[in-house]
Structures are given as structure tokens and as C-alpha cells.
């Protein structure tokens, strides 16, 4: 039925445009949007629109149409046809006159090239295509296309195990998109946000798979998958894939009831939208639940469904591999040696080839990324569109004071009669009073708990007594520090005095001196205050964040353990993170 509808749609469009040698610009852009929208939801419909565009005599239109078709053929597993269409797209691109539009079009073709190589699991070639395209987009200031490249690069990093780099880059990208929402249409903004949150959640989930002792990573994965589902109203593929992954999170947490329900939802949605690749994974995951709960006969049914679909898609290699692994284990448990041998052989014959290929790809990807600094182009564009990149010190002080007052008023109005609440209000009162005293020039500071400084800071504190540097140099260091703040660099665990000094191209002595002079605190105090302020803001504005464990929150802002984080939080607010969260 779906095929018949696609042909009818093709017939109508064909008659509508049959008499035209070239599309108008409006028709061309409309077909572009329809191809992109349907690429991940209805490949057959996307083909209809691409073929319609290919009837134009305009070289730009022919370039885009053939580039899109090369990706669509790859989605169907037709590599030969995909390669042919990509060559044709490049040939038409050469005939397009030099202009900014040609540069933009070339970046589109590189993006399609990267997507194609990613689908073929040629991750090294994929990231090379993305990097070429991103340079072109940065050259003409195409922010929207750069966002697409950054999302795709994060997926490559996740695929090869660079989870922390993927998380870091995509969190920065999420902030950038929020700050520049006016550059996107409403629909495109929702699509970008759904993709960003889905990829961020996926990176946390994959990171957990390699570090299964860090259960708190699942909290982050669950939170971002739910956000992705919320944003993906107009994007069925992202909605289904995010639901599928949310089921995985429930599974990892041992919540088999919610996991099973979610996977059955995915089966229904995948069948409804003809998403065989996701249907394959959903069947594998249902089988995995039944294997975990020792319902072996039921597990075998779904593992076999997974195998059948994998044979059709040509893109579910890993699911086919894992399915045969577990089938071998089940048949061994059921004491059926012939079938156990059969599936173990299938697994072993494919495992070494798959792992070798993936390891080679990881090495290539890391080599081509150098030190992993993929944010230069984004920083350039961000500066172009951001009006107030650097806030002056006076505004920062006003903001902190205002923020503390708001926190205090919010907590004061909560009517909780238990002792913890009364103690928190008393401590907040005291905290506010201490801030007012510190702002009083006649106030003499009390003797407070001794701060544990890094060895580097102890050394530089002694040097700072007689140190004096040029004011312009001081201003430059402060400017670079504020730039790092705006990119949330302080959330990284490696945000230390030596690291930041190297990052902003100065030495640790100068950096320690400037922080002491301009901010009135040691570098350690300055770093911790940024982290704690971030946590307080998230707790107030994000109800899901308040549900996370102390360890999970500590990890999210770069603390090495929950104990040191809780100590810093208590020092800043006067109460523990749990008390603060429970009384908001």
C-alpha cells in the first residue's frame, strides 16, 4: 500500500512539473526541505521528491538531487547505486559557477558523503567528509549547516568510543543553539534540539556501557532521551530511536516492566513508519529482556525475528552478531549442542572481522581529529552572532548577589515543618548576612576554615606578593577566562590552574595572580564557585536535575567524587545538595 501511494505521489508531481525545464528557487528550496524531512521517515517519498528535482536543467538542482539520492540508496543498502549517484553529483557540482551558493552546495554534498560513509561504518572517511564540509560552512557563516556537522561528528565520536569528547562538544552545541534560537525556523529548531538531546543521551548510555559501575550515567541518559522525545514531534525517526534507547536505559536499571512496554511501543511505531532497522533492534532488545528473565523460548522467538530483519536491512550487523551470541548461550542451557555450535560459529566468524574493522576506524578517526579540538569553527560563528560574549566584573557580582537572593526567597516561602527545613532557612539567612558583611568595607573577615590549595597555587601565592603585570595583559587574561566560562569549560574535570593557563596561552603564575587580583579569590575557589553556581541554577530551573544522585550531579560538573562536591556545595549554600533539592 505504501509503495502504491508513493507512485501516485510521484505521478502527481511528475504531471505538475512536466512542462518545466528548471525549478523556481522557491520550488527548489521546498523540495530540499521535503527530501530532508522524509529521509529518515519515509525513504520512498524522499526518492519521489529527489527524482522530481532531478528533472530540472539547473546544475545546482541536479547536484543536490543526486547527492540526496546517493544517501537514500545507501539507506536502502544499495551501495553500488549510491556510489554512482555521488559521482554524478560531484560532476554536476563542477559545472556550477563559482559563488557563495556553490560553496554552500558543496558543503551539503560533503554532509551527504559523511552520512553515507557513516552508514557504511567507514567512520574515518565520514569524519573527513564532515571536516571538509564544516570548513566551507564556516567560510560563508552558514550556522545551520555547522550545527548539522557538529551533531554528525559527535555521533562518529560516540561510535568509536570517544564518549567524553562527544558529550563535551554536544553540550556546547546545545547551549549555542539555545542562544541563537532566532536563527532557526520553529520546525528546524525542534529538529535540532531533538537530535542534540538524542545524541547526548546516547553518548551517556554508551559511556555507561564501557563503565558499568557508573550507574549515575544512566540518569543523564534517561533525562536527555525524554527531552529528545519531547522535541521530536515532527521527526518520527528520532522519536522512535529515542524511545528505543529509553527502553535500553530501563533495561540496564533492571526495570524490565517499563523496558518491555517501551520496546513494544517501538515495535508498533517502527512497523507503522516502515523502519526495519529500528524494528530489528526492538526485537533484539525484547529478546534480551526475556533472556535476562530466563524466558528462553520467548527470547528465541524474538532473536530469530531480529536475524530475519537484519538479513533484509544490511545495516543491523551488530544486532545480528549479538543475537547469535545469545542464541548459542540459550541452546547451550537447553542442552541442544548442535544448535549451540551453529550459532556460536556464526558469532565467532563475524566477531573478529567486526572488531578489527571498528578498532581500525577508531584509530583513523582520532588521527584525523588531531587533539580533538573541533570547536574552532563554532567559536568563530558564535562570536559573529553573540552580542555580549564577555560580561564585566560588576555585572557578574550583581548577578551572583541577585541569584543568591532569589534562591533564599524561593526556599523561605516553602512551608516544611521538619527540622531539616528550619535548619536550611537558618543557614541561608546566615549565608545572606555573611555576603552583606563581606560587601561592607568596614567588615573585618573572620577566621574561616583553611582552604586546601593545589601545590601550584601555594607556590604562586608566594610569588604573587611582589608580582605586577601590565594592565592590558591582565585584561586579556580576564577576557579569555570569561570566554571559557561562556563555553562552560569549567564543567570539565581537567579545569585546573595548569590546564587553563595552557588553554589561554599564559603561565600559571600570571593566571593565579590575575584571578586573585580581579576576582578576590584563589583559582580553586574561583573554579568551585562557577561549578556550584551552575548546579544551583540547574536545581532551580530543572526539576529532573533535582532527582539525580549526589554522585551524578558531582560528575556532571567535573568533581572527582561526591564527597568533595558535597563539601563545596555546603560551603557555598550552607546545606547539603539533597536538602537543597528536597525543599525547592
Coordinates of C-alpha atoms in Angstrom, one line a residue:
X1 CA 0.0 0.0 0.0
X2 CA 2.8 2.4 0.9
X3 CA 4.5 1.7 -2.5
X4 CA 1.3 2.5 -4.3
X5 CA 0.9 5.8 -2.5
X6 CA 4.5 6.7 -3.3
X7 CA 3.9 6.0 -7.0
X8 CA 0.7 8.1 -7.0
X9 CA 2.6 10.9 -5.4
X10 CA 5.3 10.6 -8.0
X11 CA 2.7 10.7 -10.8
X12 CA 1.0 13.8 -9.5
X13 CA 4.3 15.7 -9.0
X14 CA 5.5 14.5 -12.4
X15 CA 2.5 16.0 -14.2
X16 CA 2.7 19.1 -12.1
X17 CA 6.2 19.9 -13.2
X18 CA 6.5 18.1 -16.5
X19 CA 6.4 21.2 -18.6
X20 CA 9.2 22.9 -16.7
X21 CA 12.9 22.8 -17.7
X22 CA 14.0 24.3 -14.4
X23 CA 12.5 24.8 -11.0
X24 CA 11.9 28.2 -9.5
X25 CA 14.1 28.9 -6.4
X26 CA 11.1 28.6 -4.2
X27 CA 10.2 25.1 -5.7
X28 CA 13.9 24.0 -5.3
X29 CA 14.0 25.0 -1.6
X30 CA 10.6 23.4 -0.9
X31 CA 11.8 20.1 -2.5
X32 CA 15.0 20.3 -0.5
X33 CA 13.0 20.5 2.8
X34 CA 10.8 17.6 1.7
X35 CA 13.7 15.4 0.9
X36 CA 15.4 16.1 4.2
X37 CA 12.2 15.7 6.2
X38 CA 11.4 12.3 4.6
X39 CA 15.0 10.9 4.5
X40 CA 14.6 9.4 8.0
X41 CA 10.8 8.9 8.0
X42 CA 9.8 7.7 4.5
X43 CA 12.7 6.9 2.1
X44 CA 10.3 6.1 -0.8
X45 CA 8.7 9.6 -0.5
X46 CA 12.1 11.2 -0.3
X47 CA 13.1 9.4 -3.5
X48 CA 10.0 10.8 -5.3
X49 CA 11.0 14.4 -4.3
X50 CA 14.6 13.8 -5.3
X51 CA 13.6 12.4 -8.7
X52 CA 11.3 15.4 -9.2
X53 CA 14.2 17.8 -8.5
X54 CA 16.4 15.8 -10.9
X55 CA 14.1 16.8 -13.8
X56 CA 15.4 20.3 -13.6
X57 CA 18.0 21.5 -16.1
X58 CA 19.7 23.7 -13.4
X59 CA 23.2 22.3 -12.3
X60 CA 22.6 23.3 -8.7
X61 CA 19.4 21.4 -8.5
X62 CA 20.9 18.4 -10.3
X63 CA 23.8 18.4 -7.8
X64 CA 21.6 18.4 -4.7
X65 CA 19.2 15.8 -6.2
X66 CA 21.9 13.3 -7.0
X67 CA 23.7 13.9 -3.7
X68 CA 20.4 13.2 -1.8
X69 CA 19.7 10.1 -3.9
X70 CA 23.2 8.7 -3.2
X71 CA 22.3 8.9 0.6
X72 CA 18.8 7.4 0.0
X73 CA 20.2 4.5 -1.9
X74 CA 22.7 3.8 0.9
X75 CA 19.8 3.8 3.4
X76 CA 18.3 1.0 1.4
X77 CA 21.6 -0.8 1.5
X78 CA 22.3 -0.3 -2.3
X79 CA 26.0 0.7 -2.1
X80 CA 26.7 0.4 -5.9
X81 CA 23.8 2.8 -6.9
X82 CA 24.8 5.1 -4.0
X83 CA 28.4 5.5 -5.3
X84 CA 27.2 6.1 -8.9
X85 CA 24.8 8.9 -7.8
X86 CA 27.5 10.5 -5.6
X87 CA 29.9 10.7 -8.6
X88 CA 27.2 12.2 -10.7
X89 CA 26.5 14.8 -8.0
X90 CA 30.2 15.8 -7.9
X91 CA 30.3 16.1 -11.8
X92 CA 27.3 18.5 -11.8
X93 CA 28.8 20.4 -8.9
X94 CA 31.9 21.2 -11.1
X95 CA 29.6 22.8 -13.7
X96 CA 28.1 25.3 -11.1
X97 CA 29.7 28.8 -11.4
X98 CA 31.8 29.9 -8.5
X99 CA 29.8 31.7 -5.8
X100 CA 28.8 31.5 -2.2
X101 CA 25.9 29.3 -3.2
X102 CA 28.3 26.9 -4.8
X103 CA 30.3 26.7 -1.5
X104 CA 27.1 26.1 0.4
X105 CA 26.0 23.4 -2.0
X106 CA 29.4 21.7 -1.8
X107 CA 29.1 21.6 2.0
X108 CA 25.7 19.9 1.6
X109 CA 27.3 17.3 -0.7
X110 CA 30.1 16.7 1.8
X111 CA 27.5 16.2 4.5
X112 CA 25.7 13.6 2.4
X113 CA 29.1 12.0 1.8
X114 CA 29.7 11.8 5.5
X115 CA 26.3 10.3 6.2
X116 CA 26.8 7.7 3.5
X117 CA 30.2 6.7 4.9
X118 CA 28.8 6.6 8.4
X119 CA 26.0 4.2 7.2
X120 CA 28.7 2.0 5.7
X121 CA 30.6 2.2 9.0
X122 CA 33.5 3.9 7.4
X123 CA 33.9 6.3 10.3
X124 CA 37.3 7.6 9.3
X125 CA 36.0 8.6 5.8
X126 CA 32.8 10.0 7.3
X127 CA 34.6 12.4 9.7
X128 CA 36.9 13.5 6.8
X129 CA 33.9 14.5 4.8
X130 CA 32.3 16.3 7.7
X131 CA 35.5 18.3 8.5
X132 CA 35.8 19.4 4.8
X133 CA 32.2 20.5 4.8
X134 CA 32.4 22.3 8.1
X135 CA 35.3 24.4 6.9
X136 CA 33.2 25.5 3.9
X137 CA 30.3 26.3 6.1
X138 CA 32.4 28.4 8.4
X139 CA 33.9 30.2 5.4
X140 CA 30.4 31.6 4.5
X141 CA 29.0 31.7 8.0
X142 CA 26.4 29.0 7.5
X143 CA 25.5 28.4 11.2
X144 CA 22.7 26.0 10.5
X145 CA 24.9 23.7 8.5
X146 CA 27.7 23.8 11.0
X147 CA 25.2 22.7 13.7
X148 CA 24.4 19.7 11.5
X149 CA 28.1 18.8 11.0
X150 CA 28.7 19.1 14.8
X151 CA 25.9 16.7 15.5
X152 CA 27.1 14.2 13.0
X153 CA 30.7 14.4 14.3
X154 CA 29.5 13.7 17.8
X155 CA 27.8 10.6 16.5
X156 CA 31.1 9.4 15.0
X157 CA 33.0 10.1 18.3
X158 CA 30.4 8.0 20.1
X159 CA 30.6 5.2 17.6
X160 CA 34.4 4.8 18.1
X161 CA 34.3 5.2 21.9
X162 CA 35.2 8.9 22.3
X163 CA 32.3 9.4 24.7
X164 CA 33.7 12.3 26.8
X165 CA 34.6 14.3 23.7
X166 CA 31.2 13.7 22.2
X167 CA 29.5 14.8 25.4
X168 CA 31.6 17.9 25.7
X169 CA 31.1 19.0 22.1
X170 CA 27.4 18.4 22.0
X171 CA 26.7 20.1 25.4
X172 CA 28.5 23.2 24.0
X173 CA 26.4 22.9 20.8
X174 CA 23.2 22.6 22.8
X175 CA 24.0 25.9 24.5
X176 CA 24.9 27.5 21.2
X177 CA 21.6 26.5 19.6
X178 CA 19.6 27.8 22.6
X179 CA 21.3 31.2 22.5
X180 CA 20.7 31.5 18.7
X181 CA 17.2 30.2 18.5
X182 CA 16.2 33.1 16.4
X183 CA 18.4 31.8 13.5
X184 CA 16.2 28.7 13.1
X185 CA 12.6 28.2 12.0
X186 CA 10.4 26.7 14.7
X187 CA 10.4 23.3 13.0
X188 CA 14.2 23.3 12.4
X189 CA 14.8 24.4 16.0
X190 CA 12.8 21.4 17.3
X191 CA 14.6 19.1 14.9
X192 CA 18.0 20.3 16.0
X193 CA 17.1 20.1 19.7
X194 CA 15.7 16.6 19.3
X195 CA 18.8 15.4 17.5
X196 CA 21.1 17.1 20.0
X197 CA 19.4 15.6 23.1
X198 CA 19.1 12.2 21.5
X199 CA 22.9 12.2 20.7
X200 CA 23.8 13.5 24.1
X201 CA 21.7 10.8 25.8
X202 CA 23.3 8.1 23.5
X203 CA 26.8 9.2 24.4
X204 CA 26.0 8.9 28.2
X205 CA 24.4 5.5 27.5
X206 CA 27.4 4.3 25.5
X207 CA 29.8 5.7 28.2
X208 CA 27.9 3.7 30.8
X209 CA 28.3 0.5 28.7
X210 CA 32.1 0.9 29.0
X211 CA 31.9 1.9 32.7
X212 CA 29.0 -0.1 34.1
X213 CA 30.0 0.8 37.7
X214 CA 29.0 4.4 37.0
X215 CA 25.2 3.9 37.3
X216 CA 24.7 7.7 37.5
X217 CA 25.4 8.0 33.8
X218 CA 22.0 6.3 33.2
X219 CA 20.3 9.1 35.0
X220 CA 21.7 11.6 32.5
X221 CA 20.8 9.2 29.6
X222 CA 17.2 8.9 30.7
X223 CA 16.8 12.6 31.2
X224 CA 18.1 13.5 27.7
X225 CA 16.2 10.7 25.9
X226 CA 13.0 12.0 27.4
X227 CA 13.9 15.6 26.2
X228 CA 14.6 14.2 22.7
X229 CA 11.2 12.5 22.6
X230 CA 9.5 15.8 23.7
X231 CA 11.2 17.8 21.0
X232 CA 10.7 15.2 18.2
X233 CA 7.1 15.8 17.5
X234 CA 7.8 16.3 13.8
X235 CA 10.5 13.8 13.5
X236 CA 9.3 10.2 13.8
X237 CA 12.7 8.6 13.3
X238 CA 14.3 10.5 16.2
X239 CA 11.2 9.8 18.4
X240 CA 11.3 6.1 17.7
X241 CA 15.0 5.7 18.1
X242 CA 15.0 7.8 21.4
X243 CA 12.1 5.6 22.7
X244 CA 14.1 2.5 21.8
X245 CA 17.1 3.8 23.7
X246 CA 15.0 4.9 26.7
X247 CA 13.9 1.3 26.8
X248 CA 17.6 0.3 27.0
X249 CA 18.1 2.6 30.0
X250 CA 15.1 1.0 31.8
X251 CA 16.6 -2.4 30.9
X252 CA 20.0 -1.5 32.4
X253 CA 18.4 -0.3 35.5
X254 CA 16.6 -3.6 35.9
X255 CA 13.1 -2.0 35.3
X256 CA 12.0 -4.8 32.9
X257 CA 8.3 -3.8 33.1
X258 CA 8.9 -0.3 31.7
X259 CA 11.5 -1.6 29.3
X260 CA 9.2 -4.2 27.8
X261 CA 6.4 -1.7 27.5
X262 CA 8.7 0.8 25.8
X263 CA 10.1 -1.8 23.3
X264 CA 6.6 -2.9 22.3
X265 CA 5.8 0.8 21.6
X266 CA 8.8 0.9 19.4
X267 CA 7.8 -2.2 17.5
X268 CA 4.4 -0.6 16.8
X269 CA 5.8 2.7 15.7
X270 CA 8.6 1.1 13.6
X271 CA 6.0 -1.0 11.7
X272 CA 3.7 2.0 11.3
X273 CA 6.6 4.1 9.8
X274 CA 8.3 1.2 8.0
X275 CA 11.6 1.5 10.0
X276 CA 13.0 -2.0 9.6
X277 CA 16.4 -1.1 11.2
X278 CA 14.7 0.1 14.4
X279 CA 12.3 -2.8 14.3
X280 CA 15.3 -5.2 14.2
X281 CA 16.8 -3.6 17.3
X282 CA 13.5 -3.6 19.2
X283 CA 13.1 -7.3 18.6
X284 CA 16.6 -8.0 19.8
X285 CA 16.0 -5.9 22.9
X286 CA 12.8 -7.7 23.7
X287 CA 14.7 -11.0 23.3
X288 CA 17.3 -9.7 25.7
X289 CA 14.7 -9.0 28.4
X290 CA 13.3 -12.5 28.1
X291 CA 16.8 -13.9 28.2
X292 CA 17.6 -11.9 31.4
X293 CA 14.3 -13.1 33.0
X294 CA 15.1 -16.7 31.8
X295 CA 12.1 -17.0 29.5
X296 CA 14.3 -18.7 26.9
X297 CA 11.6 -20.0 24.5
X298 CA 10.2 -16.5 24.2
X299 CA 13.7 -15.0 23.8
X300 CA 14.5 -17.3 20.9
X301 CA 11.3 -16.2 19.0
X302 CA 12.4 -12.5 19.1
X303 CA 16.1 -13.3 18.4
X304 CA 15.1 -15.1 15.3
X305 CA 12.9 -12.2 14.2
X306 CA 15.9 -10.0 14.7
X307 CA 18.0 -12.2 12.5
X308 CA 15.4 -12.2 9.7
X309 CA 15.1 -8.4 9.7
X310 CA 18.9 -8.0 9.8
X311 CA 19.2 -10.1 6.7
X312 CA 16.9 -7.7 4.9
X313 CA 18.3 -4.4 6.1
X314 CA 22.1 -5.0 5.6
X315 CA 22.7 -2.4 8.3
X316 CA 22.0 -4.3 11.5
X317 CA 25.3 -6.1 11.7
X318 CA 25.9 -5.7 15.4
X319 CA 22.4 -6.8 16.3
X320 CA 22.8 -10.0 14.2
X321 CA 26.1 -10.6 15.8
X322 CA 24.8 -10.3 19.4
X323 CA 21.6 -12.2 18.6
X324 CA 23.6 -15.3 17.5
X325 CA 25.8 -14.9 20.6
X326 CA 22.8 -15.2 22.9
X327 CA 21.1 -17.9 20.8
X328 CA 24.2 -20.0 21.3
X329 CA 24.1 -19.5 25.1
X330 CA 20.4 -20.4 25.2
X331 CA 20.8 -23.6 23.2
X332 CA 23.7 -24.5 25.5
X333 CA 21.5 -24.0 28.5
X334 CA 18.8 -26.1 26.9
X335 CA 21.4 -28.8 26.1
X336 CA 21.0 -28.7 22.4
X337 CA 24.6 -28.8 21.3
X338 CA 24.2 -28.8 17.5
X339 CA 22.2 -25.6 17.5
X340 CA 24.6 -24.1 20.2
X341 CA 27.5 -24.9 17.9
X342 CA 25.8 -23.5 14.8
X343 CA 25.1 -20.1 16.4
X344 CA 28.5 -19.9 18.2
X345 CA 30.2 -20.4 14.8
X346 CA 28.2 -17.7 13.2
X347 CA 29.2 -15.3 16.0
X348 CA 32.9 -16.2 16.0
X349 CA 33.1 -16.0 12.2
X350 CA 31.8 -12.4 12.3
X351 CA 33.1 -11.1 15.6
X352 CA 36.8 -10.8 14.7
X353 CA 36.1 -9.1 11.4
X354 CA 33.7 -6.6 13.1
X355 CA 36.1 -5.8 16.0
X356 CA 39.1 -5.4 13.7
X357 CA 37.2 -3.0 11.5
X358 CA 35.9 -0.9 14.4
X359 CA 39.4 -0.6 16.0
X360 CA 41.0 0.5 12.7
X361 CA 38.2 3.1 12.3
X362 CA 38.8 4.4 15.8
X363 CA 42.5 4.9 15.2
X364 CA 41.8 6.7 11.9
X365 CA 39.1 9.0 13.4
X366 CA 41.4 10.0 16.3
X367 CA 44.2 10.7 13.9
X368 CA 42.1 12.9 11.7
X369 CA 40.8 14.8 14.6
X370 CA 44.2 15.6 16.0
X371 CA 43.8 16.6 19.6
X372 CA 40.0 16.5 19.3
X373 CA 39.6 20.3 19.1
X374 CA 36.6 20.5 16.7
X375 CA 35.1 23.7 18.1
X376 CA 37.2 26.4 16.4
X377 CA 34.7 27.0 13.6
X378 CA 31.8 27.1 16.1
X379 CA 33.7 29.7 18.2
X380 CA 34.2 31.9 15.1
X381 CA 30.5 31.8 14.3
X382 CA 29.4 32.2 17.9
X383 CA 31.4 35.5 18.1
X384 CA 29.7 36.7 15.0
X385 CA 26.2 36.4 16.4
X386 CA 26.7 36.9 20.1
X387 CA 26.2 40.5 21.3
X388 CA 27.6 40.1 24.8
X389 CA 30.2 37.4 24.9
X390 CA 32.0 38.9 27.8
X391 CA 30.2 40.3 30.9
X392 CA 32.1 42.8 33.0
X393 CA 33.0 42.0 36.5
X394 CA 30.5 44.4 38.0
X395 CA 27.6 42.7 36.2
X396 CA 28.9 39.3 37.4
X397 CA 28.9 40.4 41.0
X398 CA 25.3 41.9 40.7
X399 CA 24.1 38.6 39.0
X400 CA 25.6 36.5 41.8
X401 CA 24.0 38.6 44.5
X402 CA 20.6 38.7 42.8
X403 CA 20.8 34.9 42.3
X404 CA 21.5 34.2 45.9
X405 CA 18.6 36.5 47.0
X406 CA 16.2 34.6 44.6
X407 CA 17.4 31.2 46.0
X408 CA 16.8 32.4 49.5
X409 CA 13.3 33.8 48.8
X410 CA 12.3 30.6 47.0
X411 CA 13.4 28.5 49.9
X412 CA 12.0 30.8 52.6
X413 CA 8.4 30.5 51.1
X414 CA 8.4 26.7 51.3
X415 CA 6.3 25.5 54.2
X416 CA 8.0 22.5 55.6
X417 CA 7.8 21.8 59.3
X418 CA 10.6 19.3 59.7
X419 CA 13.9 20.2 61.3
X420 CA 15.9 20.0 58.1
X421 CA 13.8 22.8 56.6
X422 CA 14.2 25.0 59.6
X423 CA 17.9 24.4 59.7
X424 CA 18.2 25.2 56.0
X425 CA 16.4 28.5 56.4
X426 CA 18.6 29.5 59.3
X427 CA 21.7 28.7 57.3
X428 CA 20.5 30.6 54.2
X429 CA 19.8 33.6 56.5
X430 CA 23.3 33.3 57.8
X431 CA 24.7 32.9 54.3
X432 CA 23.0 36.1 53.1
X433 CA 24.1 38.0 56.1
X434 CA 27.8 36.9 55.5
X435 CA 27.6 38.2 51.9
X436 CA 26.3 41.6 53.0
X437 CA 29.1 41.8 55.6
X438 CA 31.7 40.9 53.1
X439 CA 30.5 43.7 50.9
X440 CA 30.8 46.2 53.8
X441 CA 34.3 47.9 53.6
X442 CA 34.4 48.2 57.4
X443 CA 33.9 44.5 57.8
X444 CA 36.9 42.5 59.1
X445 CA 36.9 38.9 57.8
X446 CA 36.5 36.1 60.3
X447 CA 38.9 33.3 60.5
X448 CA 37.4 30.6 58.3
X449 CA 38.3 27.0 57.5
X450 CA 41.6 26.7 55.8
X451 CA 41.3 26.2 52.0
X452 CA 43.2 23.3 50.6
X453 CA 45.2 24.7 47.7
X454 CA 46.8 22.9 44.8
X455 CA 50.6 22.7 45.0
X456 CA 50.8 25.1 42.0
X457 CA 48.7 27.6 43.8
X458 CA 50.7 27.6 47.0
X459 CA 53.8 28.3 45.0
X460 CA 52.2 31.1 43.0
X461 CA 50.6 32.7 46.0
X462 CA 54.0 33.3 47.4
X463 CA 55.2 34.7 44.1
X464 CA 52.2 37.0 43.7
X465 CA 53.2 39.2 46.6
X466 CA 55.7 41.1 44.6
X467 CA 54.3 40.4 41.1
X468 CA 53.0 43.1 38.9
X469 CA 52.0 42.8 35.2
X470 CA 50.8 45.2 32.5
X471 CA 47.0 46.1 32.9
X472 CA 46.4 45.3 29.2
X473 CA 47.8 41.8 29.7
X474 CA 45.6 41.4 32.8
X475 CA 42.5 42.4 30.8
X476 CA 43.4 39.9 28.0
X477 CA 43.7 37.1 30.6
X478 CA 40.3 38.0 32.1
X479 CA 38.7 38.2 28.7
X480 CA 39.9 34.7 27.8
X481 CA 38.8 33.4 31.2
X482 CA 35.3 34.8 30.6
X483 CA 35.3 33.2 27.1
X484 CA 36.0 29.8 28.7
X485 CA 33.2 30.5 31.2
X486 CA 30.7 31.2 28.4
X487 CA 31.5 27.8 26.9
X488 CA 31.1 26.0 30.2
X489 CA 34.7 24.8 30.2
X490 CA 34.6 24.8 34.0
X491 CA 32.4 21.7 33.9
X492 CA 35.3 19.6 32.8
X493 CA 37.2 17.7 35.5
X494 CA 40.5 18.9 34.0
X495 CA 39.7 22.6 34.6
X496 CA 42.8 23.1 36.7
X497 CA 45.3 26.0 37.0
X498 CA 47.9 24.4 34.6
X499 CA 45.2 23.3 32.1
X500 CA 43.6 26.8 31.9
X501 CA 46.9 28.5 31.7
X502 CA 47.9 26.4 28.8
X503 CA 44.4 26.8 27.2
X504 CA 44.6 30.7 27.3
X505 CA 48.3 30.7 26.4
X506 CA 49.8 32.2 29.6
X507 CA 51.7 30.8 32.5
X508 CA 50.3 29.6 35.9
X509 CA 52.0 32.5 37.8
X510 CA 50.2 35.2 35.8
X511 CA 46.9 33.4 35.8
X512 CA 47.0 32.8 39.6
X513 CA 47.9 36.5 40.1
X514 CA 45.1 37.8 37.9
X515 CA 42.4 35.6 39.4
X516 CA 43.5 36.7 42.9
X517 CA 43.6 40.4 41.9
X518 CA 40.4 40.6 39.8
X519 CA 38.1 38.1 41.5
X520 CA 39.5 38.3 45.0
X521 CA 39.9 34.5 45.4
X522 CA 42.3 31.7 44.6
X523 CA 41.9 29.8 41.4
X524 CA 40.5 26.8 43.2
X525 CA 37.8 28.9 44.9
X526 CA 37.0 30.6 41.6
X527 CA 36.6 27.2 39.8
X528 CA 34.5 25.7 42.5
X529 CA 32.2 28.8 42.7
X530 CA 31.5 28.5 39.0
X531 CA 30.6 24.8 39.3
X532 CA 28.4 25.3 42.3
X533 CA 26.5 28.3 40.8
X534 CA 25.8 26.1 37.7
X535 CA 24.4 23.3 39.9
X536 CA 22.2 25.7 41.9
X537 CA 20.8 27.2 38.7
X538 CA 20.0 23.7 37.3
X539 CA 18.4 22.6 40.5
X540 CA 16.1 25.6 40.5
X541 CA 15.1 25.5 36.8
X542 CA 15.2 21.8 36.0
X543 CA 13.1 19.5 38.1
X544 CA 14.7 16.4 36.6
X545 CA 18.1 17.5 37.8
X546 CA 17.0 17.6 41.4
X547 CA 16.2 13.9 41.2
X548 CA 19.8 12.9 40.4
X549 CA 22.1 11.4 42.9
X550 CA 24.8 13.5 44.5
X551 CA 27.4 11.4 42.7
X552 CA 25.7 12.0 39.3
X553 CA 25.5 15.8 39.9
X554 CA 29.1 15.9 41.0
X555 CA 30.2 14.1 37.9
X556 CA 28.2 16.4 35.7
X557 CA 30.2 19.5 36.8
X558 CA 33.6 17.8 36.9
X559 CA 34.1 16.9 40.5
X560 CA 36.0 13.6 41.0
X561 CA 33.8 12.4 43.8
X562 CA 30.6 13.1 45.7
X563 CA 32.3 13.9 49.0
X564 CA 34.4 16.9 47.7
X565 CA 31.4 18.2 45.8
X566 CA 29.0 18.0 48.8
X567 CA 31.6 19.8 50.9
X568 CA 32.0 22.6 48.3
X569 CA 28.2 22.8 47.9
X570 CA 27.6 23.0 51.7
X571 CA 30.3 25.7 51.9
X572 CA 28.5 27.7 49.3
X573 CA 24.9 27.3 50.3
X574 CA 25.0 26.2 53.9
X575 CA 23.1 22.9 53.3
X576 CA 23.7 19.6 51.5
X577 CA 22.6 19.1 47.9
X578 CA 19.9 16.7 49.0
X579 CA 18.4 19.2 51.5
X580 CA 18.5 21.9 48.9
X581 CA 16.8 19.8 46.2
X582 CA 14.1 18.4 48.5
X583 CA 13.0 21.9 49.7
X584 CA 12.8 23.8 46.4

